[in-house]
Amino acid sequence: MDIWNKRVPEVAYLLNPAFCSSIIYHVILEYQKKAKREFPFTLVYLILPIVLHKSTRERITSRTNMVVWIQKYPDVLVGFPRRAKSLVPFSNEAVEFLLKRNILEFVHGELSVVKTISKTKIKAITDQEILECYIKAEHVGRWFAQMGAEENIYAGWGVKP
């Protein structure tokens, strides 16, 4: 991971820890609401490559089962393993950001939201693409909750933890 001031500006802007952590936060919060349990840590590495990839994000809907959706849009799997691997450092940085701010904590090796982010702050965002990322992150959280075992989720995306 490059030191912050050595990052390419576009990468620093798009993949800054605050933005990436807020996407991860939305997935975990929605997952916890639906699954009524903590979030499996390994699933963190699937969030950013799904939500930040515009072509994938624009088609996400939690009204359709995740596996059925992937079968409908198999092109979302093209390049997914490479994207997921390249975003691991940013996912780690984002989780660390949330842990240091006491928004998340580890519970028996899984992640749990312990402090919610104000809805007022989220509603104040005017950039539609950022808002779309948050909305689609919630869809991903519902997908993951519906799928049950994390192995099923990984298999659906064609990758291994």
Coordinates of N, CA and C in Angstrom, one line a residue:
M1 N 0.9 -1.2 0.0 CA 0.0 0.0 0.0 C 0.9 1.2 0.0
D2 N 0.6 2.1 -0.9 CA 1.4 3.4 -1.0 C 1.1 4.3 0.2
I3 N 2.1 5.0 0.6 CA 1.8 6.0 1.6 C 0.9 7.0 1.0
W4 N 0.0 7.6 1.8 CA -1.1 8.4 1.4 C -0.6 9.5 0.4
N5 N 0.4 10.3 0.7 CA 0.8 11.4 -0.2 C 1.6 10.9 -1.4
K6 N 1.8 9.6 -1.5 CA 2.5 9.1 -2.7 C 1.5 8.4 -3.7
R7 N 0.3 8.4 -3.3 CA -0.8 7.7 -4.2 C -1.1 8.6 -5.3
V8 N -1.4 8.0 -6.5 CA -1.9 8.7 -7.6 C -3.2 9.4 -7.2
P9 N -3.4 10.7 -7.5 CA -4.5 11.5 -7.0 C -5.9 10.8 -7.2
E10 N -6.1 10.2 -8.4 CA -7.4 9.6 -8.7 C -7.6 8.4 -7.8
V11 N -6.6 7.6 -7.5 CA -6.7 6.5 -6.6 C -7.0 7.0 -5.1
A12 N -6.2 8.0 -4.8 CA -6.4 8.6 -3.4 C -7.9 9.1 -3.2
Y13 N -8.4 9.8 -4.3 CA -9.8 10.3 -4.1 C -10.8 9.2 -4.1
L14 N -10.7 8.3 -5.0 CA -11.8 7.2 -5.1 C -11.6 6.2 -4.0
L15 N -10.4 5.8 -3.7 CA -10.2 4.7 -2.7 C -9.8 5.2 -1.4
N16 N -10.2 6.4 -1.0 CA -9.8 7.0 0.3 C -10.5 6.1 1.4
P17 N -9.8 6.0 2.6 CA -10.4 5.1 3.6 C -11.8 5.5 4.1
A18 N -12.1 6.8 4.2 CA -13.4 7.2 4.6 C -14.5 6.8 3.7
F19 N -14.3 6.9 2.4 CA -15.3 6.5 1.4 C -15.5 5.0 1.4
C20 N -14.3 4.3 1.3 CA -14.4 2.8 1.3 C -15.0 2.3 2.5
S21 N -14.7 2.9 3.7 CA -15.2 2.4 4.9 C -16.7 2.6 5.0
S22 N -17.2 3.7 4.5 CA -18.6 3.9 4.5 C -19.4 3.0 3.6
I23 N -18.8 2.5 2.5 CA -19.4 1.5 1.7 C -19.5 0.2 2.5
I24 N -18.4 -0.2 3.1 CA -18.3 -1.4 3.9 C -19.3 -1.4 5.1
Y25 N -19.3 -0.2 5.7 CA -20.2 0.0 6.8 C -21.7 -0.3 6.4
H26 N -22.1 0.2 5.3 CA -23.5 0.0 4.8 C -23.8 -1.4 4.6
V27 N -22.9 -2.2 4.0 CA -23.1 -3.6 3.8 C -23.2 -4.3 5.1
I28 N -22.3 -4.1 6.0 CA -22.3 -4.8 7.3 C -23.6 -4.4 8.1
L29 N -24.0 -3.2 8.1 CA -25.1 -2.8 8.9 C -26.4 -3.5 8.3
E30 N -26.5 -3.5 7.0 CA -27.7 -4.1 6.4 C -27.7 -5.6 6.6
Y31 N -26.5 -6.2 6.5 CA -26.4 -7.6 6.8 C -26.8 -8.0 8.2
Q32 N -26.3 -7.2 9.1 CA -26.7 -7.5 10.5 C -28.2 -7.3 10.8
K33 N -28.8 -6.3 10.1 CA -30.3 -6.2 10.2 C -31.0 -7.4 9.7
K34 N -30.6 -7.9 8.6 CA -31.3 -9.0 7.9 C -30.9 -10.4 8.5
A35 N -29.6 -10.6 8.7 CA -29.2 -11.9 9.2 C -29.3 -12.1 10.7
K36 N -29.4 -11.0 11.4 CA -29.4 -11.0 12.9 C -28.2 -11.7 13.5
R37 N -27.1 -11.4 12.9 CA -25.8 -11.9 13.4 C -24.7 -11.0 12.9
E38 N -23.5 -11.3 13.4 CA -22.3 -10.5 13.0 C -21.9 -10.9 11.6
F39 N -21.1 -10.0 11.0 CA -20.7 -10.1 9.6 C -19.4 -11.0 9.5
P40 N -19.4 -12.0 8.7 CA -18.2 -12.8 8.5 C -17.0 -11.9 7.9
F41 N -15.9 -11.9 8.6 CA -14.8 -11.0 8.2 C -14.4 -11.2 6.7
T42 N -14.3 -12.4 6.3 CA -13.7 -12.7 5.0 C -14.5 -12.1 3.9
L43 N -15.8 -11.8 4.1 CA -16.7 -11.3 3.1 C -16.4 -9.8 2.8
V44 N -15.6 -9.2 3.7 CA -15.2 -7.8 3.5 C -14.5 -7.6 2.1
Y45 N -13.8 -8.6 1.7 CA -13.0 -8.5 0.5 C -13.8 -8.6 -0.8
L46 N -15.0 -8.9 -0.7 CA -15.9 -8.9 -1.9 C -16.7 -7.6 -2.1
I47 N -16.8 -6.8 -1.0 CA -17.6 -5.6 -1.1 C -17.1 -4.6 -2.1
L48 N -15.9 -4.1 -1.9 CA -15.5 -3.0 -2.8 C -15.4 -3.4 -4.3
P49 N -14.9 -4.6 -4.6 CA -15.0 -5.0 -6.1 C -16.4 -5.1 -6.7
I50 N -17.3 -5.3 -5.8 CA -18.7 -5.4 -6.3 C -19.3 -4.0 -6.4
V51 N -19.2 -3.2 -5.4 CA -19.9 -1.9 -5.3 C -19.2 -0.8 -6.1
L52 N -17.9 -0.8 -6.1 CA -17.1 0.2 -6.8 C -17.1 0.0 -8.4
H53 N -17.3 -1.2 -8.8 CA -17.3 -1.5 -10.3 C -18.6 -1.0 -10.9
K54 N -18.5 0.1 -11.6 CA -19.7 0.8 -12.1 C -20.7 -0.1 -12.8
S55 N -20.1 -0.9 -13.8 CA -21.0 -1.8 -14.6 C -21.7 -2.8 -13.7
T56 N -21.1 -3.2 -12.7 CA -21.7 -4.2 -11.8 C -22.7 -3.4 -10.9
R57 N -22.3 -2.3 -10.3 CA -23.1 -1.6 -9.4 C -24.4 -1.1 -10.0
E58 N -24.4 -0.7 -11.2 CA -25.6 -0.1 -11.9 C -26.7 -1.2 -12.0
R59 N -26.3 -2.5 -12.0 CA -27.3 -3.5 -12.2 C -27.7 -4.2 -10.9
I60 N -27.1 -3.9 -9.8 CA -27.4 -4.6 -8.6 C -28.9 -4.3 -8.1
T61 N -29.5 -5.4 -7.7 CA -30.8 -5.3 -7.1 C -31.0 -6.4 -6.1
S62 N -31.4 -6.2 -4.9 CA -31.6 -7.3 -4.0 C -32.9 -8.0 -4.1
R63 N -33.7 -7.5 -5.1 CA -35.0 -8.2 -5.3 C -34.8 -9.5 -5.9
T64 N -33.7 -9.7 -6.6 CA -33.3 -11.0 -7.2 C -32.2 -11.7 -6.3
N65 N -32.4 -13.0 -6.2 CA -31.3 -13.7 -5.4 C -30.0 -13.5 -6.1
M66 N -28.9 -13.4 -5.3 CA -27.6 -13.1 -5.8 C -27.2 -14.1 -6.9
V67 N -27.3 -15.4 -6.7 CA -26.9 -16.4 -7.7 C -27.7 -16.3 -9.0
V68 N -29.0 -16.1 -8.8 CA -29.8 -15.9 -10.0 C -29.4 -14.6 -10.8
W69 N -29.1 -13.6 -10.0 CA -28.6 -12.3 -10.6 C -27.3 -12.5 -11.4
I70 N -26.4 -13.2 -10.8 CA -25.1 -13.5 -11.4 C -25.3 -14.3 -12.7
Q71 N -26.2 -15.3 -12.6 CA -26.5 -16.0 -13.9 C -27.1 -15.2 -14.9
K72 N -27.9 -14.2 -14.6 CA -28.5 -13.2 -15.5 C -27.4 -12.3 -16.1
Y73 N -26.4 -11.9 -15.3 CA -25.3 -11.0 -15.7 C -24.0 -11.7 -15.5
P74 N -23.7 -12.7 -16.3 CA -22.4 -13.4 -16.1 C -21.2 -12.6 -16.4
D75 N -21.3 -11.5 -17.1 CA -20.2 -10.7 -17.4 C -19.6 -9.9 -16.2
V76 N -20.4 -9.9 -15.1 CA -19.9 -9.2 -13.9 C -18.7 -10.0 -13.3
L77 N -18.6 -11.3 -13.7 CA -17.5 -12.1 -13.2 C -16.2 -11.9 -13.9
V78 N -16.3 -11.3 -15.1 CA -15.1 -11.1 -15.9 C -14.2 -10.1 -15.1
G79 N -13.0 -10.6 -14.8 CA -12.1 -9.7 -14.1 C -12.3 -9.6 -12.6
F80 N -13.4 -10.2 -12.1 CA -13.7 -10.0 -10.7 C -12.5 -10.5 -9.8
P81 N -12.0 -11.7 -10.0 CA -10.9 -12.1 -9.1 C -9.7 -11.1 -9.1
R82 N -9.4 -10.6 -10.2 CA -8.3 -9.6 -10.3 C -8.6 -8.3 -9.5
R83 N -9.9 -7.9 -9.7 CA -10.4 -6.7 -9.0 C -10.4 -6.9 -7.5
A84 N -10.9 -8.0 -7.1 CA -10.9 -8.3 -5.7 C -9.5 -8.4 -5.0
K85 N -8.6 -9.0 -5.7 CA -7.2 -9.1 -5.2 C -6.6 -7.7 -5.1
S86 N -6.8 -6.9 -6.1 CA -6.2 -5.5 -6.1 C -6.8 -4.6 -5.1
L87 N -8.0 -4.9 -4.6 CA -8.6 -4.0 -3.6 C -8.5 -4.5 -2.2
V88 N -7.8 -5.6 -2.0 CA -7.6 -6.1 -0.6 C -6.9 -5.1 0.3
P89 N -5.8 -4.4 -0.1 CA -5.2 -3.4 0.8 C -6.2 -2.3 1.1
F90 N -7.0 -1.9 0.2 CA -8.0 -0.8 0.5 C -9.1 -1.3 1.4
S91 N -9.5 -2.5 1.3 CA -10.5 -3.1 2.2 C -9.9 -3.2 3.6
N92 N -8.7 -3.6 3.7 CA -8.0 -3.7 5.0 C -7.9 -2.3 5.6
E93 N -7.5 -1.3 4.8 CA -7.4 0.1 5.3 C -8.7 0.6 5.8
A94 N -9.8 0.3 5.1 CA -11.1 0.8 5.4 C -11.6 0.1 6.7
V95 N -11.4 -1.2 6.9 CA -11.8 -1.8 8.1 C -11.0 -1.3 9.3
E96 N -9.8 -1.1 9.1 CA -8.9 -0.5 10.1 C -9.5 0.9 10.5
F97 N -9.9 1.7 9.5 CA -10.5 3.0 9.7 C -11.7 2.9 10.6
L98 N -12.6 1.9 10.3 CA -13.8 1.7 11.1 C -13.5 1.2 12.5
L99 N -12.6 0.4 12.7 CA -12.2 -0.2 14.0 C -11.6 0.9 14.9
K100 N -10.7 1.8 14.3 CA -10.1 2.8 15.1 C -11.1 3.9 15.5
R101 N -12.2 4.0 14.8 CA -13.2 5.0 15.1 C -14.3 4.4 16.0
N102 N -14.1 3.2 16.4 CA -15.1 2.4 17.2 C -16.4 2.3 16.6
I103 N -16.5 2.2 15.3 CA -17.8 2.0 14.6 C -18.0 0.5 14.4
L104 N -16.9 -0.2 14.2 CA -17.0 -1.7 14.1 C -16.1 -2.2 15.2
E105 N -16.4 -3.5 15.6 CA -15.6 -4.2 16.5 C -15.6 -5.7 16.1
F106 N -14.6 -6.4 16.5 CA -14.5 -7.8 16.2 C -15.3 -8.6 17.4
V107 N -16.2 -9.5 17.0 CA -16.9 -10.3 17.9 C -16.7 -11.7 17.5
H108 N -15.9 -12.5 18.2 CA -15.6 -13.9 17.9 C -15.2 -14.0 16.4
G109 N -14.3 -13.1 16.0 CA -13.7 -13.2 14.7 C -14.6 -12.7 13.6
E110 N -15.7 -12.1 13.9 CA -16.6 -11.5 12.9 C -16.8 -10.0 13.3
L111 N -17.3 -9.3 12.3 CA -17.4 -7.8 12.5 C -18.8 -7.4 12.9
S112 N -18.9 -6.5 13.7 CA -20.2 -6.0 14.2 C -20.2 -4.5 14.3
V113 N -21.3 -3.9 13.8 CA -21.4 -2.4 13.9 C -21.8 -2.1 15.4
V114 N -21.1 -1.3 16.0 CA -21.4 -0.9 17.4 C -21.7 0.6 17.6
K115 N -21.5 1.3 16.5 CA -21.9 2.7 16.5 C -22.3 3.1 15.1
T116 N -23.6 3.6 15.0 CA -24.1 3.9 13.7 C -23.7 5.3 13.3
I117 N -23.6 5.5 12.0 CA -23.3 6.7 11.4 C -24.6 7.5 11.2
S118 N -24.6 8.8 11.5 CA -25.8 9.6 11.4 C -26.4 9.6 10.0
K119 N -27.7 9.3 9.9 CA -28.4 9.4 8.7 C -28.4 10.8 8.1
T120 N -28.3 11.8 9.0 CA -28.3 13.2 8.6 C -27.1 13.5 7.7
K121 N -26.0 13.0 8.1 CA -24.7 13.1 7.3 C -24.8 12.5 6.0
I122 N -25.5 11.3 5.9 CA -25.6 10.6 4.7 C -26.6 11.4 3.7
K123 N -27.7 11.9 4.3 CA -28.7 12.6 3.5 C -28.1 13.9 3.0
A124 N -27.1 14.4 3.6 CA -26.4 15.7 3.2 C -25.6 15.5 2.0
I125 N -25.3 14.3 1.6 CA -24.5 14.1 0.4 C -25.3 14.4 -0.8
T126 N -24.7 15.2 -1.7 CA -25.5 15.5 -2.9 C -25.0 14.8 -4.2
D127 N -23.8 14.2 -4.1 CA -23.3 13.5 -5.3 C -24.1 12.2 -5.5
Q128 N -24.7 12.1 -6.6 CA -25.6 10.9 -6.9 C -24.9 9.6 -7.0
E129 N -23.6 9.6 -7.5 CA -22.9 8.4 -7.6 C -22.5 7.9 -6.2
I130 N -22.1 8.7 -5.3 CA -21.8 8.3 -3.9 C -23.1 7.7 -3.3
L131 N -24.2 8.4 -3.4 CA -25.4 7.9 -2.8 C -25.8 6.5 -3.4
E132 N -25.6 6.4 -4.8 CA -25.8 5.1 -5.4 C -25.0 4.0 -4.8
C133 N -23.7 4.3 -4.5 CA -22.8 3.3 -3.9 C -23.4 2.9 -2.6
Y134 N -23.9 3.8 -1.8 CA -24.4 3.4 -0.5 C -25.7 2.6 -0.6
I135 N -26.5 3.0 -1.5 CA -27.8 2.2 -1.7 C -27.5 0.8 -2.2
K136 N -26.6 0.7 -3.2 CA -26.2 -0.6 -3.7 C -25.5 -1.4 -2.7
A137 N -24.7 -0.8 -1.8 CA -24.0 -1.5 -0.7 C -25.1 -2.2 0.2
E138 N -26.2 -1.5 0.5 CA -27.2 -2.1 1.3 C -27.8 -3.3 0.6
H139 N -28.0 -3.2 -0.7 CA -28.5 -4.4 -1.5 C -27.5 -5.5 -1.3
V140 N -26.2 -5.3 -1.4 CA -25.2 -6.3 -1.3 C -25.3 -6.9 0.1
G141 N -25.5 -6.1 1.1 CA -25.7 -6.6 2.5 C -26.9 -7.6 2.6
R142 N -28.0 -7.2 1.9 CA -29.2 -8.1 1.9 C -28.9 -9.4 1.2
W143 N -28.2 -9.3 0.0 CA -27.8 -10.5 -0.7 C -27.0 -11.5 0.2
F144 N -25.9 -10.9 0.8 CA -25.1 -11.7 1.6 C -25.9 -12.4 2.8
A145 N -26.8 -11.7 3.4 CA -27.6 -12.2 4.5 C -28.5 -13.3 4.0
Q146 N -29.0 -13.2 2.8 CA -29.9 -14.2 2.2 C -29.2 -15.5 1.8
M147 N -27.9 -15.3 1.5 CA -27.1 -16.5 1.0 C -26.7 -17.4 2.1
G148 N -26.6 -16.9 3.3 CA -26.2 -17.8 4.4 C -24.7 -18.0 4.5
A149 N -24.2 -19.2 4.2 CA -22.8 -19.5 4.4 C -21.9 -18.7 3.5
E150 N -20.8 -18.2 4.0 CA -19.9 -17.4 3.2 C -19.3 -18.1 2.1
E151 N -19.2 -19.5 2.2 CA -18.7 -20.3 1.1 C -19.6 -20.2 -0.1
N152 N -20.9 -20.1 0.1 CA -21.9 -19.9 -1.0 C -21.7 -18.6 -1.7
I153 N -21.4 -17.6 -1.0 CA -21.2 -16.3 -1.5 C -19.9 -16.2 -2.4
Y154 N -18.9 -16.8 -1.8 CA -17.6 -16.8 -2.6 C -17.8 -17.7 -3.8
A155 N -18.4 -18.8 -3.7 CA -18.6 -19.6 -4.9 C -19.4 -18.9 -6.0
G156 N -20.4 -18.1 -5.6 CA -21.2 -17.4 -6.5 C -20.4 -16.4 -7.3
W157 N -19.4 -15.8 -6.7 CA -18.5 -14.8 -7.3 C -17.3 -15.5 -8.0
G158 N -17.2 -16.8 -7.8 CA -16.1 -17.5 -8.5 C -14.7 -17.3 -7.9
V159 N -14.7 -17.0 -6.6 CA -13.4 -16.8 -6.0 C -13.3 -17.6 -4.7
K160 N -12.1 -17.7 -4.1 CA -11.9 -18.4 -2.9 C -11.4 -17.4 -1.8
P161 N -11.8 -17.6 -0.6 CA -11.3 -16.7 0.5 C -9.8 -16.8 0.6

